[in-house]
Each structure stands twice: as C-alpha cells, then as structure tokens.
Amino acid sequence: MTEPRMSALDPGGRQAGEIGALWDVFLWVSIVVWVLVAGFLAASAIVARRARHRGEANPLATDARQDRRLQRGIVVAAAATVVTLLALLVASIAAGDSLADLEDDAHALHVRITGHQWWWEVSYDHDEPRRAAVTANELYLPVGQVVHLELRSADVIHSFWVPSLHGKKDLVPGRTNRTWLRIDEPGVYRGQCAEFCGLEHAKMGLTIVAVPAAEFEAWRARQRTPAATPEDPVARRGLQVFTGGPCALCHTIAGTSAGGRLGPDLTHLASRRTLAASSIANTRGHLTGWIVDPQGIKPGARMPATWLPAEDLHALVTYLEGLE
Ligand code: CUA
C-alpha cells in the first residue's frame, strides 16, 4: 500500500491546484521582495562603511541633490509596495472566484459527512433510505466529477481537511456547511480533522480513494448491499457474538439485527483499508487488538474494551473479516 497523498503542495484536484497556484505566487513575490530589501540594506551598509573610512561620515551634513535622490527613491519604493500588495489582492480574489465556480453544479455527486468524536460518518444518500450507503472514515469518490460535500457535526466543531484536494471547512454543530471539490488524479488521499475537538483529535483521520467513475459506481453499489449471512460455522458463531453482545448496541450491520448508531456502520468493514479513523491498518491482528483494547490504541476513544472468551473473539474477528 503506497502512502496516501497529504500535502497542500501536492494537489490532486482542481481546488487544491488553485490554492497551490496562489501559494506559488505569494512564495515567489515574497522571495523577490525579500532579496530586494536585503540587497538594498546590504548596499547601504557598504556605502556607509566606505564613507566612514574616507572620513566623510558626518550624519548632520546635508546635500540637497542627494536628499532629492533619496526622496525619489522612497516614493518609488512606496509605489512598488502598493502595486505589489494590489497584485496579491487581485490574485487572491481571482483564486477565491475559481474556487467557488464548482458550486451548484447540477451533476455534482452528493455526499454527507458527519463529524463525531473521533471519526467520520459518510453517507451516500438514496431516494429509498434503506439503500443509502453508509460507511466510516473512508470514502470513494469518482475522478473528474464535481463532488458536493454536506458537512455536519454530531457533537463539537471539527474541520474537514484533505490538503491535496481542498482547503479546510468546519463541521459545526447545528448547522450545515458545504464544500465542492473535483479530483483530477486517481489515488489515495489522506485527510485530517483540522480543528481541535478533544482528546483524540490527532487520530481523527480520513482516507479518500479516488477512482474512475465505473469503479466508483461498482463500489457504491456494493456498499448499498446488506451483509450476507456467512456460510462458515465459525463466522456464523461470530455473527451471534456480535448481535447478542455489546457490539450491536453501538454498531450497525445492515442485514442483521445490529442497529446501534453510536459508532461506525460496520456493514462493509472488511472493505476498508484502516481502522480507528485511519489510525491503524485493517489487519486481523489490529482488528483483534482494537476490540480487546481500544484504549491502548487510541486512548480516550469512545469505544469500550470488550472482554470475550478466546473462542468467541476468534469467531467474531472471523465474521468481521468476512464483511467485504
Ligand atoms: Cu475532530 Cu479534531
């Protein structure tokens, strides 16, 4: 698995590209200004030093011609500063305008993201609510299509930030924020909550997988299906452990009696790359560790430790690993 992209200087889409281009303008203008200022400063120091050596350093001496030259210099420098600032202002406004021009695209894909302490709920709604695809901490998005993200919070203020795709946008309790983006390069991107939201703010990561439209449709169709009842007797036992034990109080698995809403929907848990909001890779070992000792992996996480006899734990993990 290659490292997901996570840098505002490595844009993978339209919006991040605009922000990156604006950054370049500011960077290069600042470099030029800095070099000019430092150059003049050094030159004046050298001139003053030479004058002192020649014994001409009387600070009170006036020279009308030199005064006029200095005055002209100051006027030119002030004018250049104003022009530079205006140019940067125009560049910022232009970038803001092009960031906004994906808004209200009639063909935009609509995805609802809800921030929780400390994970992301992702929902691809459907006219039939039963068929909504609900997942957590990992979303697939089609390349080349405008995506409209509806951002909400279930508790405190979070901030949605995928540096390679767009700037930050807050998720604020009691209101709905929106952002639009378009991904141009397929690949895996990492996002991070960018507003301090409590103990595990740092481990509130998000994975975005950008794929061609056909692959996205196939993924979403799979996510819309309920979980199949396992054939394997061990996995069947695991399903009983899940629905009969504490897991079902917090988690939903569509197609079973488990309908808890406090934690992430686990209907297609095994299809995800990571666990615990992009904190750990989704492997059998990590999954077992996460069930037995979530606090050891993510101290403060709202998931309590679940003690299970070894056989039940084995069956449970086997079942969960089958939820493709
Ligand atoms: Cu959510 Cu920081």
Short mmCIF file of C-alpha atoms and ligand atoms in Angstrom, two decimals:
data_model
loop_
_atom_site.label_atom_id
_atom_site.label_comp_id
_atom_site.label_asym_id
_atom_site.label_seq_id
_atom_site.Cartn_x
_atom_site.Cartn_y
_atom_site.Cartn_z
CA MET A 1 0.00 0.00 0.00
CA THR A 2 1.57 3.30 -1.03
CA GLU A 3 1.41 6.21 1.38
CA PRO A 4 -1.69 8.33 0.82
CA ARG A 5 -1.07 11.83 -0.52
CA MET A 6 -1.40 14.55 2.09
CA SER A 7 0.16 17.85 1.14
CA ALA A 8 -1.24 21.16 0.01
CA LEU A 9 1.86 21.40 -2.20
CA ASP A 10 0.92 18.16 -3.97
CA PRO A 11 -2.51 18.94 -5.42
CA GLY A 12 -4.57 16.11 -6.88
CA GLY A 13 -7.58 18.14 -7.92
CA ARG A 14 -8.95 21.37 -9.22
CA GLN A 15 -9.45 23.22 -5.90
CA ALA A 16 -6.12 22.26 -4.37
CA GLY A 17 -4.50 23.21 -7.69
CA GLU A 18 -5.92 26.75 -7.41
CA ILE A 19 -4.74 27.05 -3.82
CA GLY A 20 -1.33 25.67 -4.80
CA ALA A 21 -1.00 28.19 -7.65
CA LEU A 22 -1.86 31.05 -5.27
CA TRP A 23 0.74 29.76 -2.84
CA ASP A 24 3.35 29.83 -5.65
CA VAL A 25 2.51 33.45 -6.47
CA PHE A 26 2.86 34.51 -2.81
CA LEU A 27 6.04 32.49 -2.38
CA TRP A 28 7.85 33.93 -5.41
CA VAL A 29 6.72 37.51 -4.81
CA SER A 30 7.88 37.23 -1.19
CA ILE A 31 11.24 35.82 -2.28
CA VAL A 32 11.80 38.67 -4.75
CA VAL A 33 10.76 41.31 -2.20
CA TRP A 34 13.00 39.79 0.46
CA VAL A 35 16.01 39.64 -1.86
CA LEU A 36 15.47 43.28 -2.95
CA VAL A 37 15.11 44.57 0.61
CA ALA A 38 18.09 42.56 1.87
CA GLY A 39 20.12 43.75 -1.17
CA PHE A 40 19.39 47.44 -0.54
CA LEU A 41 20.14 47.01 3.15
CA ALA A 42 23.49 45.40 2.42
CA ALA A 43 24.34 48.05 -0.21
CA SER A 44 23.55 50.92 2.16
CA ALA A 45 25.66 49.35 4.88
CA ILE A 46 28.59 49.08 2.46
CA VAL A 47 28.18 52.68 1.27
CA ALA A 48 28.03 53.98 4.85
CA ARG A 49 31.11 51.99 5.83
CA ARG A 50 33.13 53.30 2.87
CA ALA A 51 32.11 56.87 3.68
CA ARG A 52 33.24 56.38 7.27
CA HIS A 53 36.59 55.05 6.08
CA ARG A 54 37.05 58.11 3.92
CA GLY A 55 36.27 60.28 6.93
CA GLU A 56 33.11 61.74 5.38
CA ALA A 57 30.76 60.33 7.94
CA ASN A 58 29.13 63.44 9.27
CA PRO A 59 25.48 62.49 9.78
CA LEU A 60 24.45 66.12 10.02
CA ALA A 61 25.94 67.12 6.68
CA THR A 62 23.22 67.85 4.11
CA ASP A 63 23.46 67.61 0.40
CA ALA A 64 20.40 68.94 -1.42
CA ARG A 65 20.99 66.82 -4.52
CA GLN A 66 21.34 63.60 -2.57
CA ASP A 67 18.26 64.43 -0.49
CA ARG A 68 16.18 64.79 -3.65
CA ARG A 69 17.51 61.45 -4.92
CA LEU A 70 16.63 59.76 -1.64
CA GLN A 71 13.15 61.23 -1.68
CA ARG A 72 12.55 59.92 -5.21
CA GLY A 73 13.80 56.52 -4.09
CA ILE A 74 11.32 56.44 -1.19
CA VAL A 75 8.40 57.42 -3.43
CA VAL A 76 9.30 54.71 -5.97
CA ALA A 77 9.67 52.06 -3.22
CA ALA A 78 6.32 53.03 -1.64
CA ALA A 79 4.59 52.89 -5.03
CA ALA A 80 6.13 49.49 -5.78
CA THR A 81 4.89 48.20 -2.40
CA VAL A 82 1.33 49.36 -3.08
CA VAL A 83 1.35 47.85 -6.59
CA THR A 84 2.70 44.53 -5.24
CA LEU A 85 0.05 44.36 -2.50
CA LEU A 86 -2.69 45.18 -5.01
CA ALA A 87 -1.42 42.46 -7.35
CA LEU A 88 -1.51 39.92 -4.49
CA LEU A 89 -5.03 41.05 -3.58
CA VAL A 90 -6.17 40.57 -7.18
CA ALA A 91 -4.54 37.11 -7.28
CA SER A 92 -6.34 36.13 -4.03
CA ILE A 93 -9.71 37.30 -5.29
CA ALA A 94 -9.23 35.51 -8.60
CA ALA A 95 -8.30 32.28 -6.78
CA GLY A 96 -11.34 32.66 -4.48
CA ASP A 97 -13.55 33.09 -7.53
CA SER A 98 -12.29 29.99 -9.26
CA LEU A 99 -12.60 28.01 -6.01
CA ALA A 100 -16.26 28.97 -5.93
CA ASP A 101 -17.12 28.17 -9.52
CA LEU A 102 -17.79 24.48 -8.98
CA GLU A 103 -20.63 25.37 -6.60
CA ASP A 104 -24.17 24.49 -7.58
CA ASP A 105 -23.04 22.11 -10.31
CA ALA A 106 -26.25 20.28 -11.18
CA HIS A 107 -24.46 16.98 -11.79
CA ALA A 108 -22.44 17.04 -8.59
CA LEU A 109 -22.25 13.86 -6.56
CA HIS A 110 -23.74 14.50 -3.15
CA VAL A 111 -22.06 13.01 -0.07
CA ARG A 112 -22.97 13.72 3.53
CA ILE A 113 -20.17 13.73 6.09
CA THR A 114 -20.85 13.93 9.82
CA GLY A 115 -18.07 14.53 12.30
CA HIS A 116 -18.08 12.56 15.55
CA GLN A 117 -15.61 12.38 18.40
CA TRP A 118 -13.38 10.97 16.78
CA TRP A 119 -14.42 9.56 13.46
CA TRP A 120 -16.17 10.48 10.23
CA GLU A 121 -19.55 9.15 9.21
CA VAL A 122 -20.00 9.09 5.45
CA SER A 123 -23.36 8.71 3.76
CA TYR A 124 -24.27 8.39 0.08
CA ASP A 125 -28.00 9.00 0.26
CA HIS A 126 -30.58 7.26 -1.90
CA ASP A 127 -34.25 8.04 -2.57
CA GLU A 128 -35.03 4.90 -0.62
CA PRO A 129 -33.38 5.50 2.77
CA ARG A 130 -32.88 1.74 3.14
CA ARG A 131 -30.50 1.84 0.20
CA ALA A 132 -28.27 4.64 1.43
CA ALA A 133 -24.66 3.54 1.52
CA VAL A 134 -23.25 4.38 4.92
CA THR A 135 -19.61 3.96 5.77
CA ALA A 136 -16.99 5.49 8.02
CA ASN A 137 -13.57 7.08 7.76
CA GLU A 138 -13.07 6.02 4.16
CA LEU A 139 -14.88 7.35 1.15
CA TYR A 140 -14.61 6.59 -2.51
CA LEU A 141 -15.04 9.46 -4.94
CA PRO A 142 -15.11 9.45 -8.74
CA VAL A 143 -12.30 11.21 -10.61
CA GLY A 144 -13.31 14.15 -12.82
CA GLN A 145 -16.76 14.68 -11.31
CA VAL A 146 -17.74 17.60 -9.10
CA VAL A 147 -18.42 16.41 -5.55
CA HIS A 148 -20.68 18.32 -3.20
CA LEU A 149 -19.91 17.57 0.43
CA GLU A 150 -22.51 18.37 3.04
CA LEU A 151 -20.73 18.75 6.36
CA ARG A 152 -22.35 18.38 9.78
CA SER A 153 -21.28 17.60 13.30
CA ALA A 154 -22.86 15.33 15.87
CA ASP A 155 -21.06 16.87 18.84
CA VAL A 156 -18.33 19.54 18.72
CA ILE A 157 -16.65 21.56 15.97
CA HIS A 158 -14.46 19.51 13.64
CA SER A 159 -12.79 20.58 10.43
CA PHE A 160 -12.68 18.65 7.18
CA TRP A 161 -9.26 18.96 5.59
CA VAL A 162 -7.77 16.90 2.79
CA PRO A 163 -4.72 19.03 1.92
CA SER A 164 -4.19 17.55 -1.54
CA LEU A 165 -7.82 18.22 -2.52
CA HIS A 166 -9.05 21.44 -0.95
CA GLY A 167 -8.76 23.92 1.91
CA LYS A 168 -10.38 23.41 5.29
CA LYS A 169 -14.09 23.57 6.04
CA ASP A 170 -15.54 23.35 9.54
CA LEU A 171 -18.25 20.94 10.66
CA VAL A 172 -20.30 22.94 13.14
CA PRO A 173 -22.99 21.51 15.44
CA GLY A 174 -26.47 22.74 14.49
CA ARG A 175 -25.59 23.92 11.02
CA THR A 176 -24.81 22.51 7.62
CA ASN A 177 -21.70 23.63 5.78
CA ARG A 178 -20.97 22.79 2.19
CA THR A 179 -17.91 22.44 0.07
CA TRP A 180 -17.32 21.45 -3.54
CA LEU A 181 -14.29 19.78 -4.99
CA ARG A 182 -13.12 17.90 -8.03
CA ILE A 183 -10.39 15.29 -8.02
CA ASP A 184 -8.35 15.02 -11.22
CA GLU A 185 -5.80 12.36 -10.31
CA PRO A 186 -6.81 8.89 -9.16
CA GLY A 187 -5.14 7.71 -5.99
CA VAL A 188 -5.43 7.58 -2.24
CA TYR A 189 -5.56 10.80 -0.26
CA ARG A 190 -5.44 11.33 3.46
CA GLY A 191 -7.49 13.86 5.36
CA GLN A 192 -7.24 15.00 8.92
CA CYS A 193 -9.55 16.79 11.31
CA ALA A 194 -8.11 20.30 11.48
CA GLU A 195 -9.95 21.75 14.46
CA PHE A 196 -9.08 20.64 17.98
CA CYS A 197 -12.03 18.52 19.07
CA GLY A 198 -10.88 16.72 22.18
CA LEU A 199 -8.54 14.02 23.31
CA GLU A 200 -8.26 12.05 20.07
CA HIS A 201 -8.35 14.95 17.62
CA ALA A 202 -4.97 13.84 16.27
CA LYS A 203 -6.31 10.37 15.47
CA MET A 204 -9.30 11.62 13.53
CA GLY A 205 -8.03 10.74 10.09
CA LEU A 206 -9.89 10.15 6.87
CA THR A 207 -9.00 8.18 3.75
CA ILE A 208 -10.24 9.21 0.31
CA VAL A 209 -9.91 6.79 -2.57
CA ALA A 210 -10.31 8.49 -5.94
CA VAL A 211 -11.18 6.07 -8.73
CA PRO A 212 -12.65 6.19 -12.28
CA ALA A 213 -16.42 6.64 -12.42
CA ALA A 214 -17.21 3.00 -13.29
CA GLU A 215 -15.14 1.68 -10.39
CA PHE A 216 -16.82 4.18 -8.08
CA GLU A 217 -20.30 3.05 -9.17
CA ALA A 218 -19.35 -0.59 -8.54
CA TRP A 219 -18.02 0.28 -5.09
CA ARG A 220 -21.11 2.27 -4.15
CA ALA A 221 -23.43 -0.47 -5.40
CA ARG A 222 -21.55 -2.98 -3.21
CA GLN A 223 -21.75 -0.63 -0.21
CA ARG A 224 -25.53 -0.40 -0.68
CA THR A 225 -25.99 -4.14 -0.25
CA PRO A 226 -26.67 -5.60 3.20
CA ALA A 227 -24.19 -8.00 4.73
CA ALA A 228 -24.55 -11.62 3.65
CA THR A 229 -25.18 -14.29 6.28
CA PRO A 230 -21.95 -16.28 6.47
CA GLU A 231 -21.79 -19.94 5.44
CA ASP A 232 -18.78 -20.77 7.57
CA PRO A 233 -19.82 -22.07 11.03
CA VAL A 234 -17.10 -20.09 12.84
CA ALA A 235 -18.21 -16.86 11.17
CA ARG A 236 -21.82 -17.72 11.95
CA ARG A 237 -20.86 -18.04 15.59
CA GLY A 238 -19.15 -14.64 15.25
CA LEU A 239 -22.37 -13.10 13.95
CA GLN A 240 -24.17 -14.40 17.07
CA VAL A 241 -21.44 -12.96 19.29
CA PHE A 242 -21.86 -9.61 17.54
CA THR A 243 -25.64 -9.36 17.60
CA GLY A 244 -26.00 -10.95 21.06
CA GLY A 245 -23.26 -8.97 22.74
CA PRO A 246 -22.42 -5.33 23.42
CA CYS A 247 -21.14 -4.64 19.85
CA ALA A 248 -24.68 -4.33 18.49
CA LEU A 249 -25.55 -1.58 20.96
CA CYS A 250 -23.25 0.86 19.15
CA HIS A 251 -22.77 -0.52 15.66
CA THR A 252 -25.00 -1.28 12.70
CA ILE A 253 -24.52 -4.17 10.31
CA ALA A 254 -27.20 -3.91 7.62
CA GLY A 255 -28.99 -7.23 7.10
CA THR A 256 -28.64 -8.24 10.77
CA SER A 257 -30.43 -7.21 13.94
CA ALA A 258 -27.48 -4.99 14.94
CA GLY A 259 -28.63 -1.39 14.59
CA GLY A 260 -26.63 0.73 17.04
CA ARG A 261 -25.90 4.24 15.84
CA LEU A 262 -23.22 5.47 18.24
CA GLY A 263 -20.24 4.02 16.41
CA PRO A 264 -19.35 3.49 12.76
CA ASP A 265 -21.52 1.34 10.49
CA LEU A 266 -19.66 -1.94 10.02
CA THR A 267 -21.67 -3.46 7.16
CA HIS A 268 -18.62 -3.46 4.87
CA LEU A 269 -15.88 -3.17 7.46
CA ALA A 270 -13.54 -5.59 5.70
CA SER A 271 -13.51 -3.45 2.55
CA ARG A 272 -11.80 -0.59 4.39
CA ARG A 273 -8.07 -0.02 4.46
CA THR A 274 -7.83 1.22 8.01
CA LEU A 275 -9.44 1.04 11.43
CA ALA A 276 -9.95 3.60 14.20
CA ALA A 277 -10.26 6.58 11.81
CA SER A 278 -7.16 5.86 9.74
CA SER A 279 -5.03 5.18 12.82
CA ILE A 280 -4.11 1.56 12.08
CA ALA A 281 -4.14 -0.72 9.04
CA ASN A 282 -7.13 -3.04 8.80
CA THR A 283 -5.46 -6.39 9.55
CA ARG A 284 -6.66 -9.33 11.61
CA GLY A 285 -4.18 -8.55 14.37
CA HIS A 286 -5.11 -4.89 14.60
CA LEU A 287 -8.82 -5.66 14.49
CA THR A 288 -8.46 -8.13 17.37
CA GLY A 289 -6.38 -5.63 19.34
CA TRP A 290 -8.90 -2.88 18.65
CA ILE A 291 -11.79 -4.96 20.03
CA VAL A 292 -9.93 -6.10 23.12
CA ASP A 293 -8.06 -2.89 23.95
CA PRO A 294 -9.20 0.16 22.00
CA GLN A 295 -7.87 2.45 24.74
CA GLY A 296 -4.37 1.08 24.22
CA ILE A 297 -4.51 2.09 20.54
CA LYS A 298 -6.50 5.31 20.83
CA PRO A 299 -6.67 6.50 24.46
CA GLY A 300 -9.93 8.28 25.17
CA ALA A 301 -11.76 6.71 22.21
CA ARG A 302 -15.46 6.24 22.91
CA MET A 303 -15.21 2.51 22.23
CA PRO A 304 -15.05 0.49 25.44
CA ALA A 305 -12.88 -2.61 25.74
CA THR A 306 -14.82 -5.81 25.13
CA TRP A 307 -13.78 -8.87 27.04
CA LEU A 308 -14.64 -12.10 25.25
CA PRO A 309 -13.61 -15.74 25.71
CA ALA A 310 -10.87 -16.61 23.20
CA GLU A 311 -13.16 -18.75 21.05
CA ASP A 312 -15.81 -16.06 20.80
CA LEU A 313 -13.21 -13.43 19.96
CA HIS A 314 -11.78 -15.64 17.22
CA ALA A 315 -15.26 -16.23 15.81
CA LEU A 316 -16.14 -12.52 15.98
CA VAL A 317 -13.00 -11.45 14.15
CA THR A 318 -13.54 -14.16 11.54
CA TYR A 319 -17.07 -12.86 10.97
CA LEU A 320 -15.97 -9.20 10.76
CA GLU A 321 -13.19 -10.09 8.32
CA GLY A 322 -15.81 -11.54 6.00
CA LEU A 323 -17.77 -8.25 5.77
CA GLU A 324 -16.41 -7.27 2.39
CU1 CUA B 1 -12.38 16.27 15.02
CU2 CUA B 1 -10.43 17.45 15.59
#
